[in-house]
Short mmCIF file of C-alpha atoms and ligand atoms in Angstrom, two decimals:
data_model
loop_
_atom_site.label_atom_id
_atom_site.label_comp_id
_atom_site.label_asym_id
_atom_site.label_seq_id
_atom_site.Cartn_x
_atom_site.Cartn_y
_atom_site.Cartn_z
CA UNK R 1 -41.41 27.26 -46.12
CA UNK R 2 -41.06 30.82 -44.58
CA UNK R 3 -37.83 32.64 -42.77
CA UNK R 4 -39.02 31.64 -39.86
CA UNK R 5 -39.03 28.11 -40.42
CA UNK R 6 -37.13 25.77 -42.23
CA UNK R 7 -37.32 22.43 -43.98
CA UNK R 8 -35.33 19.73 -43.27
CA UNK R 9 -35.23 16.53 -43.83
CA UNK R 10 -34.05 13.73 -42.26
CA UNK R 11 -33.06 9.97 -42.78
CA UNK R 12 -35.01 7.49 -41.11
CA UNK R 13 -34.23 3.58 -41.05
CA UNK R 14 -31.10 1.68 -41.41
CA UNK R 15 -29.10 1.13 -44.42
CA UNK R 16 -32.78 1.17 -46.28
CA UNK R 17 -35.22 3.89 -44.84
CA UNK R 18 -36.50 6.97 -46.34
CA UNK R 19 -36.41 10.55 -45.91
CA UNK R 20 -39.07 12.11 -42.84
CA UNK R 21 -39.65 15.97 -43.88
CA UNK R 22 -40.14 17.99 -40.72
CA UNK R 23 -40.75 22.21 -40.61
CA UNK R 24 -38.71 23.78 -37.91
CA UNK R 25 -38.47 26.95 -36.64
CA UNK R 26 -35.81 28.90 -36.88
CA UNK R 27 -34.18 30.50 -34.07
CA UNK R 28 -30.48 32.83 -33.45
CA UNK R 29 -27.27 31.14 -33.35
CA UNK R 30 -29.03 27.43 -34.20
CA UNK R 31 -27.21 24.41 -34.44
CA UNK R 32 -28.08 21.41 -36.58
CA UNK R 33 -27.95 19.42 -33.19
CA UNK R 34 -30.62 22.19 -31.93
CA UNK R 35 -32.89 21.25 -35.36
CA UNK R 36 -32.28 17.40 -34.75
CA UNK R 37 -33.13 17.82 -30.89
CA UNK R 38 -36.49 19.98 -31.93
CA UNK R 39 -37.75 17.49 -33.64
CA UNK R 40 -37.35 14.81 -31.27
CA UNK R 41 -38.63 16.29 -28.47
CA UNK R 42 -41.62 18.23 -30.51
CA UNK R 43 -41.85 16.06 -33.56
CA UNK R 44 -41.22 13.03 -33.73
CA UNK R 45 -39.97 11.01 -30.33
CA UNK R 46 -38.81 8.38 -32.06
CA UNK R 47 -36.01 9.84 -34.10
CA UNK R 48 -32.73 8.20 -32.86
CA UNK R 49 -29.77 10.10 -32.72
CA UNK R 50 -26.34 10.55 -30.41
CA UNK R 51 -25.04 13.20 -28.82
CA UNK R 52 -23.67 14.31 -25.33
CA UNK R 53 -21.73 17.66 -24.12
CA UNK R 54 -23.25 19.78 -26.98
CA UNK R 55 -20.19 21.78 -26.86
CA UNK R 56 -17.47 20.06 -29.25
CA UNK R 57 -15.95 18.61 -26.70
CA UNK R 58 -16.99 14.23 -26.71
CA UNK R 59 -17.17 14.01 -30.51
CA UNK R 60 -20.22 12.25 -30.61
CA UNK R 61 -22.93 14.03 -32.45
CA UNK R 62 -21.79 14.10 -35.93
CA UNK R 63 -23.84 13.25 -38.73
CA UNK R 64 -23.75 14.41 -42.39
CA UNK R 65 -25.30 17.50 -43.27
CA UNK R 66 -26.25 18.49 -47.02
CA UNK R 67 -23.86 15.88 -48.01
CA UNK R 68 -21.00 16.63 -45.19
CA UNK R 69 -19.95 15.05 -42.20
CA UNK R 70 -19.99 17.82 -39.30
CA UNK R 71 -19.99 17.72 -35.71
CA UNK R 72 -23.55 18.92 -35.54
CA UNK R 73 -23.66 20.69 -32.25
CA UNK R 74 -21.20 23.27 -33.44
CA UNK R 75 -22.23 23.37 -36.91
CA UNK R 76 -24.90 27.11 -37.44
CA UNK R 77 -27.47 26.20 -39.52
CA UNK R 78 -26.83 29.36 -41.20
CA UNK R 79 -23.28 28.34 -42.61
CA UNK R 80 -24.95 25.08 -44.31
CA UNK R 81 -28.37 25.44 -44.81
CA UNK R 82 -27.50 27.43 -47.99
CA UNK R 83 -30.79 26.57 -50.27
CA UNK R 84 -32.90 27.05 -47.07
CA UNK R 85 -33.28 23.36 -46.43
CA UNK R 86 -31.19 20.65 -44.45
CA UNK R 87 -30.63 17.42 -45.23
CA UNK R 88 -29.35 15.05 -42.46
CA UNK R 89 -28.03 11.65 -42.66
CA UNK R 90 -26.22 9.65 -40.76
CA UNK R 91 -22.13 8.91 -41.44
CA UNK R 92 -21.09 7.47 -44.30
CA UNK R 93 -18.40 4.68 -43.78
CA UNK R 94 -20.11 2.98 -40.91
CA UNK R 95 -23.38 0.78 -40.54
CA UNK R 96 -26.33 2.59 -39.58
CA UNK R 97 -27.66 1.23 -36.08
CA UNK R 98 -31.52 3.11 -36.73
CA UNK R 99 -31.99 6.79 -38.11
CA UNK R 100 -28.95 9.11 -37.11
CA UNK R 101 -27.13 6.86 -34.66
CA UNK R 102 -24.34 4.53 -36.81
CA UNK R 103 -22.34 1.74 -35.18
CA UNK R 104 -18.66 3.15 -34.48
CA UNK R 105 -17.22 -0.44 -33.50
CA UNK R 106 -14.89 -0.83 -36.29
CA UNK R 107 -13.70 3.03 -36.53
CA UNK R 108 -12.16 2.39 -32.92
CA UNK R 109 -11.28 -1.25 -33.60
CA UNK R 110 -9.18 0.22 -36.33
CA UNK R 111 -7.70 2.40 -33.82
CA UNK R 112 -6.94 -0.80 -31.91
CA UNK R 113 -5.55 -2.36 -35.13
CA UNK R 114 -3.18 0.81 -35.71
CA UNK R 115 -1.57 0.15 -32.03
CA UNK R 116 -2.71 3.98 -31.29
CA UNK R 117 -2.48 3.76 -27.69
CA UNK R 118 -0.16 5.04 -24.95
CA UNK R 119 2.55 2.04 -25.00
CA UNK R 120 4.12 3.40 -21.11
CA UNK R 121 8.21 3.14 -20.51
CA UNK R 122 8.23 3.98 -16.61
CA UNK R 123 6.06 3.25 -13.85
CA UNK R 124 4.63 5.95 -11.35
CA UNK R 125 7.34 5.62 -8.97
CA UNK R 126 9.99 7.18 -11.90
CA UNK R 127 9.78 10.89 -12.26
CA UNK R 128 8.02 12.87 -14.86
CA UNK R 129 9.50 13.15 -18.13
CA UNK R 130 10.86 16.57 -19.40
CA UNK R 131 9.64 17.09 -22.98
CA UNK R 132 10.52 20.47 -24.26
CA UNK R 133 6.82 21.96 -25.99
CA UNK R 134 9.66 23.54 -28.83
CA UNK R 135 11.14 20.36 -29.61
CA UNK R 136 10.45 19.30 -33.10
CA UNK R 137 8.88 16.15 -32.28
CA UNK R 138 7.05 17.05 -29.42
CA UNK R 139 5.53 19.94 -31.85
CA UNK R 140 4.30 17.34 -34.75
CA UNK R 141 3.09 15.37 -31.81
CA UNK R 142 0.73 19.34 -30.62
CA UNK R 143 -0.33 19.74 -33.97
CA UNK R 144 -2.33 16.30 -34.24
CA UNK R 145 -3.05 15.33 -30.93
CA UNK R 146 -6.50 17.28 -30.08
CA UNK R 147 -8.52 14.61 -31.60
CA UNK R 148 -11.94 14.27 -30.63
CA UNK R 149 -12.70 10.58 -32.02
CA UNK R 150 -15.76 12.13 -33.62
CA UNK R 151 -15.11 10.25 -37.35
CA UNK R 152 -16.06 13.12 -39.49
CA UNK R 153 -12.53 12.23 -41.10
CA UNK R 154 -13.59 8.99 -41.95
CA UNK R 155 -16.53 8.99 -42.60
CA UNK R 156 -15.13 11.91 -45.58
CA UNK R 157 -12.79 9.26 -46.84
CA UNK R 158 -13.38 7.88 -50.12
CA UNK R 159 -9.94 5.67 -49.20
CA UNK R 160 -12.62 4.13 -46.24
CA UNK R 161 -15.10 3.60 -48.55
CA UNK R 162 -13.12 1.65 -51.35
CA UNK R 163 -10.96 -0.38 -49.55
CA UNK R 164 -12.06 -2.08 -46.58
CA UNK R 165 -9.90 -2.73 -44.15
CA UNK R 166 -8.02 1.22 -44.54
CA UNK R 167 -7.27 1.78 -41.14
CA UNK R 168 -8.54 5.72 -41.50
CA UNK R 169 -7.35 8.92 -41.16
CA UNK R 170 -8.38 9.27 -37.45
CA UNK R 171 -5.95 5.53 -36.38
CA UNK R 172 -3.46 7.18 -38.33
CA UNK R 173 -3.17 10.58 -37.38
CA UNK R 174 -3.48 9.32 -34.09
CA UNK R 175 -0.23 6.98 -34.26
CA UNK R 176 1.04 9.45 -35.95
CA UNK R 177 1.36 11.62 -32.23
CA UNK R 178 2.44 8.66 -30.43
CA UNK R 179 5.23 7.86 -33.09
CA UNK R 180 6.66 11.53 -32.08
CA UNK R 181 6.06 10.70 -28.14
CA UNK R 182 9.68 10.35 -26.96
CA UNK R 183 8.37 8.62 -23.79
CA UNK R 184 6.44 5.83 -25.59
CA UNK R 185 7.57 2.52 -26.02
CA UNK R 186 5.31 0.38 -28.33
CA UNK R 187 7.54 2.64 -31.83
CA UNK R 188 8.20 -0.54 -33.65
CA UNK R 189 5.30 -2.58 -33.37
CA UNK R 190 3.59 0.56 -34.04
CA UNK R 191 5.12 1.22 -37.12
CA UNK R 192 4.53 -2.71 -38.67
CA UNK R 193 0.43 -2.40 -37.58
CA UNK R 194 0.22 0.85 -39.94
CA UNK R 195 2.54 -0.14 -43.26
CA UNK R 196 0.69 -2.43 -45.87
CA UNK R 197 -2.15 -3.32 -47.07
CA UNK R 198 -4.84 -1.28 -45.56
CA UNK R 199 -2.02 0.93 -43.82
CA UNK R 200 -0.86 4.65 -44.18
CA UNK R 201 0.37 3.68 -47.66
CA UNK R 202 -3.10 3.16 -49.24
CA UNK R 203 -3.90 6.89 -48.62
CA UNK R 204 -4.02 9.11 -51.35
CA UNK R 205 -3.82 12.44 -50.20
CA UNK R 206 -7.26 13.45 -51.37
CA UNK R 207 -7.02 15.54 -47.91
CA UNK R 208 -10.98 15.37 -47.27
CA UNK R 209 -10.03 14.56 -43.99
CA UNK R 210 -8.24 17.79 -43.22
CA UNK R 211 -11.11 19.83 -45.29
CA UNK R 212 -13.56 18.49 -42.68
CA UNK R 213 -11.68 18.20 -39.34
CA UNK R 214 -13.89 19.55 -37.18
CA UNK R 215 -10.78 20.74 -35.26
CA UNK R 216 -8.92 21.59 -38.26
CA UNK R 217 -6.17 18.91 -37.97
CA UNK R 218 -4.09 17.93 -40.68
CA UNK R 219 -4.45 13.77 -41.00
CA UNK R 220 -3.38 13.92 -44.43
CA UNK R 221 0.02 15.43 -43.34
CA UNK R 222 0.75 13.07 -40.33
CA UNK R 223 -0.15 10.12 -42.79
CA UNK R 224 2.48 11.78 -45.13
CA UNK R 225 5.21 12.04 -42.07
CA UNK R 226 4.12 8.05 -40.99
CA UNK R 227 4.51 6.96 -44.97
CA UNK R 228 8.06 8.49 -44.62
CA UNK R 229 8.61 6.38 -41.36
CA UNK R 230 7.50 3.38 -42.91
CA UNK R 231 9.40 3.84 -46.05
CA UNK R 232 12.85 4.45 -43.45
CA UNK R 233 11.83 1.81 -41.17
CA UNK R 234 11.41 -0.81 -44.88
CA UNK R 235 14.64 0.14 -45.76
CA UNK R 236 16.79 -0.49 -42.28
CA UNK R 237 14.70 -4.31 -42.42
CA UNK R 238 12.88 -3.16 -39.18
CA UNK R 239 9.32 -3.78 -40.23
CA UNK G 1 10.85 -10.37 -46.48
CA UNK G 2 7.75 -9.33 -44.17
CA UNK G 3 4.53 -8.31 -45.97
CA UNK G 4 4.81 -4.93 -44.83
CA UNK G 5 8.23 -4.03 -45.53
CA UNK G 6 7.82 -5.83 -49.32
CA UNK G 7 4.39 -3.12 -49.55
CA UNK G 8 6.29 -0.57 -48.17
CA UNK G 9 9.60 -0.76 -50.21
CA UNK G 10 7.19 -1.25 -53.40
CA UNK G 11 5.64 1.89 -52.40
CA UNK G 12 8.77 3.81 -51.99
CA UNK G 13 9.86 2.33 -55.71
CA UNK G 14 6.62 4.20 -56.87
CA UNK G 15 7.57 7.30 -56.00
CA UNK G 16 11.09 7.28 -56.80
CA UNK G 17 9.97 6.06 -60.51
CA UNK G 18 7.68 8.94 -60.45
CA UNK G 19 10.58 11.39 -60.24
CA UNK G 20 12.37 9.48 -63.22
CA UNK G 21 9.45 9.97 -65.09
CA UNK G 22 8.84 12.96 -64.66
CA UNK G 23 11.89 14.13 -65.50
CA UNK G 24 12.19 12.21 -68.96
CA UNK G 25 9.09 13.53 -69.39
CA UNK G 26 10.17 16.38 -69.59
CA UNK G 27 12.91 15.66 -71.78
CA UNK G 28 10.24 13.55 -73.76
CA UNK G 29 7.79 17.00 -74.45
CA UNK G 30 11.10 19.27 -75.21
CA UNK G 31 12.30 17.18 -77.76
CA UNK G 32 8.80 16.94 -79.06
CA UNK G 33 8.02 20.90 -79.28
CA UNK G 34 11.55 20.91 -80.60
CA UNK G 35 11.43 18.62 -83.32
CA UNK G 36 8.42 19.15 -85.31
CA UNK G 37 9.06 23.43 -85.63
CA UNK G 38 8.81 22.85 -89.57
CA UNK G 39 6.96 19.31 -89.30
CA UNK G 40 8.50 16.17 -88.46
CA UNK G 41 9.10 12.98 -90.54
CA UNK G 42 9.93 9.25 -89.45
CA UNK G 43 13.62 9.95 -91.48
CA UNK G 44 14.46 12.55 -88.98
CA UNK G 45 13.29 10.64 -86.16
CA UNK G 46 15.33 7.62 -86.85
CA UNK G 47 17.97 9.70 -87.91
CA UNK G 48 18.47 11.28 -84.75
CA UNK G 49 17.58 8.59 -82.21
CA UNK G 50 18.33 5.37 -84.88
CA UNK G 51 21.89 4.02 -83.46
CA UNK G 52 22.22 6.27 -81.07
CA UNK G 53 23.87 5.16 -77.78
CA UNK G 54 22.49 8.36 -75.44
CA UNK G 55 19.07 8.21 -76.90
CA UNK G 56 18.90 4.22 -76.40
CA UNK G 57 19.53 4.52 -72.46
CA UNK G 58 17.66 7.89 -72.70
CA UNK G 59 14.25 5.72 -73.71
CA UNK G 60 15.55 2.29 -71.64
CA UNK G 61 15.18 4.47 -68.65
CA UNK G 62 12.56 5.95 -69.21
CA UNK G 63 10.70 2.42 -70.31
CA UNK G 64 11.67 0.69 -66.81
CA UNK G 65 10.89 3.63 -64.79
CA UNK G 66 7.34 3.33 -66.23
CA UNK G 67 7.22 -0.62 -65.50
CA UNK G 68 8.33 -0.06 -62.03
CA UNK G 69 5.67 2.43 -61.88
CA UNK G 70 2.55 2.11 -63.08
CA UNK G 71 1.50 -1.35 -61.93
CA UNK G 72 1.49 -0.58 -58.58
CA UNK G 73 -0.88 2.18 -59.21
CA UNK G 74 -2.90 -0.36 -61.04
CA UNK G 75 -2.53 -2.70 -58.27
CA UNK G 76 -4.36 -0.14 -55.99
CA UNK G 77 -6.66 0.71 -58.53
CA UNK G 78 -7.90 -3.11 -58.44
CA UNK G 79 -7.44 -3.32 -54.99
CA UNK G 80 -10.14 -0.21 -54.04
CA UNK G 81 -12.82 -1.88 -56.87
CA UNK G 82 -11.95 -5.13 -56.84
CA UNK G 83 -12.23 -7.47 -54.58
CA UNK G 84 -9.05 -9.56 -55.58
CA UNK G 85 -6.95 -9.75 -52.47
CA UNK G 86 -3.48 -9.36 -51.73
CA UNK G 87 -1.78 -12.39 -53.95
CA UNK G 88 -3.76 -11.60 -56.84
CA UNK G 89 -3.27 -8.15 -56.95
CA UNK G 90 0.79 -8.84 -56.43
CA UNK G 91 0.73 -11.15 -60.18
CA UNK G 92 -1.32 -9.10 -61.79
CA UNK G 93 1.15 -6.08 -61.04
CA UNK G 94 4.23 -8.45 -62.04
CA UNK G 95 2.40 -9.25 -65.30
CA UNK G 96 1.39 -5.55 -66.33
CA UNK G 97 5.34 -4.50 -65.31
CA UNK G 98 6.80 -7.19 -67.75
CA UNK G 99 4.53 -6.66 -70.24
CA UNK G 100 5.60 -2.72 -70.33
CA UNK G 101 8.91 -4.13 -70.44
CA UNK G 102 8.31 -6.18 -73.36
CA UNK G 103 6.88 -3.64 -75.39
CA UNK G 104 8.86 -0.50 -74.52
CA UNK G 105 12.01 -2.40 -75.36
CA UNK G 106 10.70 -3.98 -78.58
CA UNK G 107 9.86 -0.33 -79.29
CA UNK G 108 13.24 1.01 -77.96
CA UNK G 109 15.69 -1.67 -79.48
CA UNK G 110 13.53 -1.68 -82.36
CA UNK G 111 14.32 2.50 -83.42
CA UNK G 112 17.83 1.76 -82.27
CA UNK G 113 18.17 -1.08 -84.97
CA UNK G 114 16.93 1.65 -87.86
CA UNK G 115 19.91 3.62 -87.50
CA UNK G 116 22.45 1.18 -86.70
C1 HEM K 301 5.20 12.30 -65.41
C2 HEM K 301 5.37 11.15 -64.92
C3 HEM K 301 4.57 10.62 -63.75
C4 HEM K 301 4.55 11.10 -62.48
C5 HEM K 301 5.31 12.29 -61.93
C6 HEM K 301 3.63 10.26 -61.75
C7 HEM K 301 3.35 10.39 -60.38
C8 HEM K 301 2.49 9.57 -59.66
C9 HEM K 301 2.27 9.62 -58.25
C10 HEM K 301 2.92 10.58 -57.26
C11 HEM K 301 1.34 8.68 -57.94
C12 HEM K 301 0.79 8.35 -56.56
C13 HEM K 301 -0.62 8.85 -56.36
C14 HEM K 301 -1.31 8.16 -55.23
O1 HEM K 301 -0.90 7.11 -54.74
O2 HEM K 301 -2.34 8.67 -54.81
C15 HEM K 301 0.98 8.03 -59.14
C16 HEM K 301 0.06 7.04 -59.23
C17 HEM K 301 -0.22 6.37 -60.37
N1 HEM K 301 0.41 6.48 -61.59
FE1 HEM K 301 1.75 7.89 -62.08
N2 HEM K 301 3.12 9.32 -62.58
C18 HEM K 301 3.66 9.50 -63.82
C19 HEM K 301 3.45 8.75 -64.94
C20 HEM K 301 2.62 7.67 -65.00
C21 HEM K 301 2.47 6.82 -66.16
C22 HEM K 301 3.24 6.99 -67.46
C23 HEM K 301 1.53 5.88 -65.81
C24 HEM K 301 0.92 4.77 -66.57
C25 HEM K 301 1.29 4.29 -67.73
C26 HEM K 301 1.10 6.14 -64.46
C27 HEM K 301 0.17 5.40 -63.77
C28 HEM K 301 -0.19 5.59 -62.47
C29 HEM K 301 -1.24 4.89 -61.79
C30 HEM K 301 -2.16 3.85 -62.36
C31 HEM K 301 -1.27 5.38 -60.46
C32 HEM K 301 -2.19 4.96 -59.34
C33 HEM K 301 -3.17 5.99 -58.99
C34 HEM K 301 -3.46 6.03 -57.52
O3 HEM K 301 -2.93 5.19 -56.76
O4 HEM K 301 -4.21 6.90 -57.10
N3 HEM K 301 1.79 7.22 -63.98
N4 HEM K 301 1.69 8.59 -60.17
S1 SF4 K 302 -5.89 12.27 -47.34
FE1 SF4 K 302 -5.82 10.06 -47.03
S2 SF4 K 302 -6.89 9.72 -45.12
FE2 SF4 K 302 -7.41 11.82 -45.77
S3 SF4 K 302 -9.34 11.61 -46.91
FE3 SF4 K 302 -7.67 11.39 -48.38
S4 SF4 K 302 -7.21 9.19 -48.54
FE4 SF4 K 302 -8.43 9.53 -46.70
S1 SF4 K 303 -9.02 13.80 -36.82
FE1 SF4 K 303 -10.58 15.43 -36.73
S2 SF4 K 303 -12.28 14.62 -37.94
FE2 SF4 K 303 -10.97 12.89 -37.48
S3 SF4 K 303 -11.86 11.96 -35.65
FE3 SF4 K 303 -10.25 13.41 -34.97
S4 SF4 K 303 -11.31 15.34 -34.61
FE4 SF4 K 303 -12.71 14.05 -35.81
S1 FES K 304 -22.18 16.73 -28.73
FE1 FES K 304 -20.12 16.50 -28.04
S2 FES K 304 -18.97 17.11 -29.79
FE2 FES K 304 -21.01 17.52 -30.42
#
């Protein structure tokens, strides 16, 4: 290995496989998706991996890195490559479908599962609705909502990895924005899909999730504001 | 009672025993770094807490805060490396909370009794 190349190495196979070293080059401002694209296209063709606007924007690239989950193509090699070497892998929490690529079925099932979708009160002959951006609501709602679906969180989750059917930090935080959005209508229903077993309650504020967001959301805290829902909503008898 | 809102309440019970205890916890360690400056002996134990009314809720309190508590942290525990599922978890946690009932209040009633 030389400084102008570096050794990385990355997983090949499914749940078994093995480790494929490769010597890269090293070039300014490199990403890890820039090291995983090199070697496909100069390497090794048949390395499988996913990725799509390269700029942080689809959430589809990440993988974990020296032990990390990251969103790869806005991860510099230089901020993780600390021992001069790279180790990729796919995410952890979710089957891998062949070498870098894992199957995200049951991350967005979960989402499904949660009830974290738009649930809409008026139709498009109503007017818009006024929501005030300094209203407190509407501002817990801001601070959670720029989700990229990329499952870095959960794939950092031990919470994921013990117990099953954990619906995730990503389901959560996301019904976590919609329980703030004044002009939803799916509240209740919402808030029985995420208490219980496997709901917001099973988190244990390890806050991985918020160590990792790529886009440096807080999960951990909108799981904390949906465990005090829950915990109002079990007292009233509405859940 | 739903699923959901019996998790959920049991939840809330966990935390709210958590702030009992760590209040007579507190209590618990003061009176301990208080008593033994110049050693400590089982007479001056029972003598102070033997018979004693405010001592004997003092340590009841304290005792079902504890079995309120810590079985559903258990119950999570065998939950996330386990794979018992929901019902067996649920007995299990009523079996660990009466059995920290039994013996904190044999314990409890039993210093009481010295002193009465
Ligand atoms: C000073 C008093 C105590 C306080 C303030 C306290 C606080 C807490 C809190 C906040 C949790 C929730 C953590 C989570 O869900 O991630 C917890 C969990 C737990 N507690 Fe306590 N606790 C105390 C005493 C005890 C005692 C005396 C026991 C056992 C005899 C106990 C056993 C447990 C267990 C087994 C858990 C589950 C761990 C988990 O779910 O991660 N605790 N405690
Ligand atoms: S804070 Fe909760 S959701 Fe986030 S990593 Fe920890 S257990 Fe998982
Ligand atoms: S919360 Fe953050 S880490 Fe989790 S899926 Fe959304 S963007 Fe990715
Ligand atoms: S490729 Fe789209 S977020 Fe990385």
């Amino acid at each position: 290995m030389s400084k102008d190349s570096l050794t990385v190495e990355i997983w090949r196979g499914r749940e078994e496989g093995r480790f494929d070293t490769f010597e890269v080059p090293r070039m300014a401002s490199q990403t890890v998706l820039d090291i995983v694209t090199y070697v496909q296209r100069n390497l090794d063709p048949g390395l499988s991996y996913r990725f799509a606007c390269r700029v942080g924007v689809c959430g589809s690239c990440a993988m974990t890195v020296n032990g990390k989950p990251r969103w790869t193509c806005r991860t510099h090699v230089d901020k993780v490559a600390d021992e001069g070497t790279l180790r990729i892998q796919p995410l952890k929490n979710m089957p891998v479908i062949r070498d870098l690529a894992v199957d995200m079925t049951e991350f967005f099932e979960k989402w499904t599962k949660a009830k974290a979708h738009f649930v809409p009160t008026t139709t498009r002959h109503d007017d818009f609705a006024q929501v005030s951006p300094s209203d407190p609501k509407r501002k817990e709602a801001t601070a959670g909502i720029e989700c990229i679906n990329c499952g870095v969180c959960y794939s950092a989750c031990d919470t994921v990895a013990w117990l099953g059917d954990y619906l995730g930090p990503a389901a959560l935080n996301r019904a976590w924005t919609l329980h703030n959005d004044v002009r939803d209508g799916g509240q209740s229903d919402r808030i029985k899909a995420i208490a219980g077993t496997g709901g917001c309650q099973a988190c244990h504020s390890h806050q991985s999730c918020f160590e990792l967001c790529p886009k440096h959301l807080n999960p951990t805290a909108s799981i904390a504001g949906l465990k005090r829902a829950t915990a109002k909503a079990a007292l009233k008898g509405e859940i | 009672m739903t699923p959901e809102r019996a998790e959920t309440l049991e939840w809330l019970m966990q935390r709210v025993s958590a702030m009992v205890l760590a209040v007579c916890v507190i209590v618990h360690l003061a009176v301990i770094v208080i008593a033994v400056q110049g050693g400590v002996t089982s007479k001056e134990i029972v003598a102070r807490v033997g018979g004693s009314v405010p001592w004997l809720a003092f340590y009841s309190v304290f005792v079902i805060a504890v079995a309120l508590h810590a079985p559903t942290g258990l119950r999570n525990i065998l939950r996330e490396y386990t794979s018992l599922g929901r019902r067996a978890t649920h007995w299990i946690m009523a079996a660990v909370c009466v059995l920290i009932l039994v013996m904190g209040f044999r314990a409890v009633v039993g210093l009481y009794g010295l002193g009465a």
